[in-house]
């Protein structure tokens, strides 16, 4: 059931993002008088689930139908000497077709839902895109086609999708900030008890009980942002308070590489082990442990903090222990059993105070703008790490399984919209990359045209787009292959 909930959230989020992205292209094209032939959610290879189009002033619908016939007849010629194939395209006389034939309504957009759930597309007339419509490009350019418009108009049409994704994230962040504010655990709150580290944190030079003062000389107010700050800013040192003294922890040169490969929370907040609740059949509850008791030891070993308890409880599997607890100022001993899974059935209470910054709707607008800008900047920095082989970041590329895993096990609207905004940022950044086949590839060629005054040939654009799609296909296979391999590790 958990997997199904994650899949539903993933499909819903991607559907929203694709529609918004393609709508950006659609609206920009229509503003400049460019025809949009198709607007599809998912891909309609061979057939579609549903399609509809306005014909003679009336909307017509078709369900589970094959793709419409093409408007061009393809003729193939083979050179008798070189055996090379060449193609010519003859336009169908639309006036000879029945009145209700969809091909006659050329100025009307066909909307539809395909059956291949790998995105969607907006087919703009006179443009070399994923449809690779060579027949249309072989005809005489028309005033309502993309290719006949000035370069600056074509540029706006191409960045329309990315702009809409950024705008969507901005709107979502405004709504979330206005509704829930911004919650975070202050570093000053964590410093009450200090941090706890795993083996990676220890190897980096940090120690249990350290209090974080600065990261690369800067104070980080949100404690949970420290790991990301260390990765993205290539942190060289961390200043901590240790045993009452200020200590500078110099990080190794390969710290970023270690952090990316670890897949672990190498630094956490150290907290007293206060009982917050019990699981079903809890051994500790049966033994007489109560909520709000503070567990401070097992047998002769002191465990003043939750992490200390976790580190030692595994030594007492399937045995009875003396559990030392503090209740109303008194220290008590409770004999309890430890299960074979090294648990006593107790949930730790959250003893750190979470700070919340609240904003009015109008205050949330500049804050939403700031949040969107930060997310764009952070993801761009993450993306650059992938192209640095020394970091090993490329090994962490993930596909649909990785994306789906970021959604919570339960459908919580605030979390869903938070993840959707984050994915919208990712889609915007990925699409603006200067790779043929992506919006950024088209933008790159348009900028070249504006600067040089020369437009790349249609043949060059076709070949570049084909190469770009091959590269993207390899990237998709690699990312999803990583997901599959991780399932078996």
Short mmCIF file of C-alpha atoms in Angstrom, two decimals, residues 230-235 253-254 256-258 260-261 380-397 478:
data_model
loop_
_atom_site.label_atom_id
_atom_site.label_comp_id
_atom_site.label_asym_id
_atom_site.label_seq_id
_atom_site.Cartn_x
_atom_site.Cartn_y
_atom_site.Cartn_z
CA UNK A 230 29.08 21.26 3.51
CA UNK A 231 28.47 19.55 0.16
CA UNK A 232 27.47 22.52 -1.98
CA UNK A 233 29.94 25.07 -0.63
CA UNK A 234 32.92 22.68 -0.60
CA UNK A 235 33.48 23.38 3.09
CA UNK A 253 40.13 17.19 0.53
CA UNK A 254 37.75 14.35 -0.41
CA UNK A 256 32.45 15.97 -0.50
CA UNK A 257 33.16 12.62 -2.14
CA UNK A 258 32.80 10.84 1.22
CA UNK A 260 27.98 11.83 -1.33
CA UNK A 261 28.91 8.16 -1.17
CA UNK A 380 22.31 24.06 -9.92
CA UNK A 381 25.25 23.54 -7.55
CA UNK A 382 24.21 19.90 -7.06
CA UNK A 383 24.02 19.41 -10.82
CA UNK A 384 27.53 20.78 -11.30
CA UNK A 385 28.85 18.16 -8.90
CA UNK A 386 27.67 15.43 -11.30
CA UNK A 387 30.07 16.73 -13.95
CA UNK A 388 33.00 16.55 -11.54
CA UNK A 389 34.17 12.92 -11.67
CA UNK A 390 36.28 13.38 -8.53
CA UNK A 391 33.16 13.82 -6.39
CA UNK A 392 31.55 10.57 -7.56
CA UNK A 393 28.20 12.39 -7.62
CA UNK A 394 27.28 10.75 -10.93
CA UNK A 395 27.03 7.44 -9.06
CA UNK A 396 24.08 8.83 -7.10
CA UNK A 397 21.97 9.65 -10.16
CA UNK A 478 21.76 4.97 -16.56
#
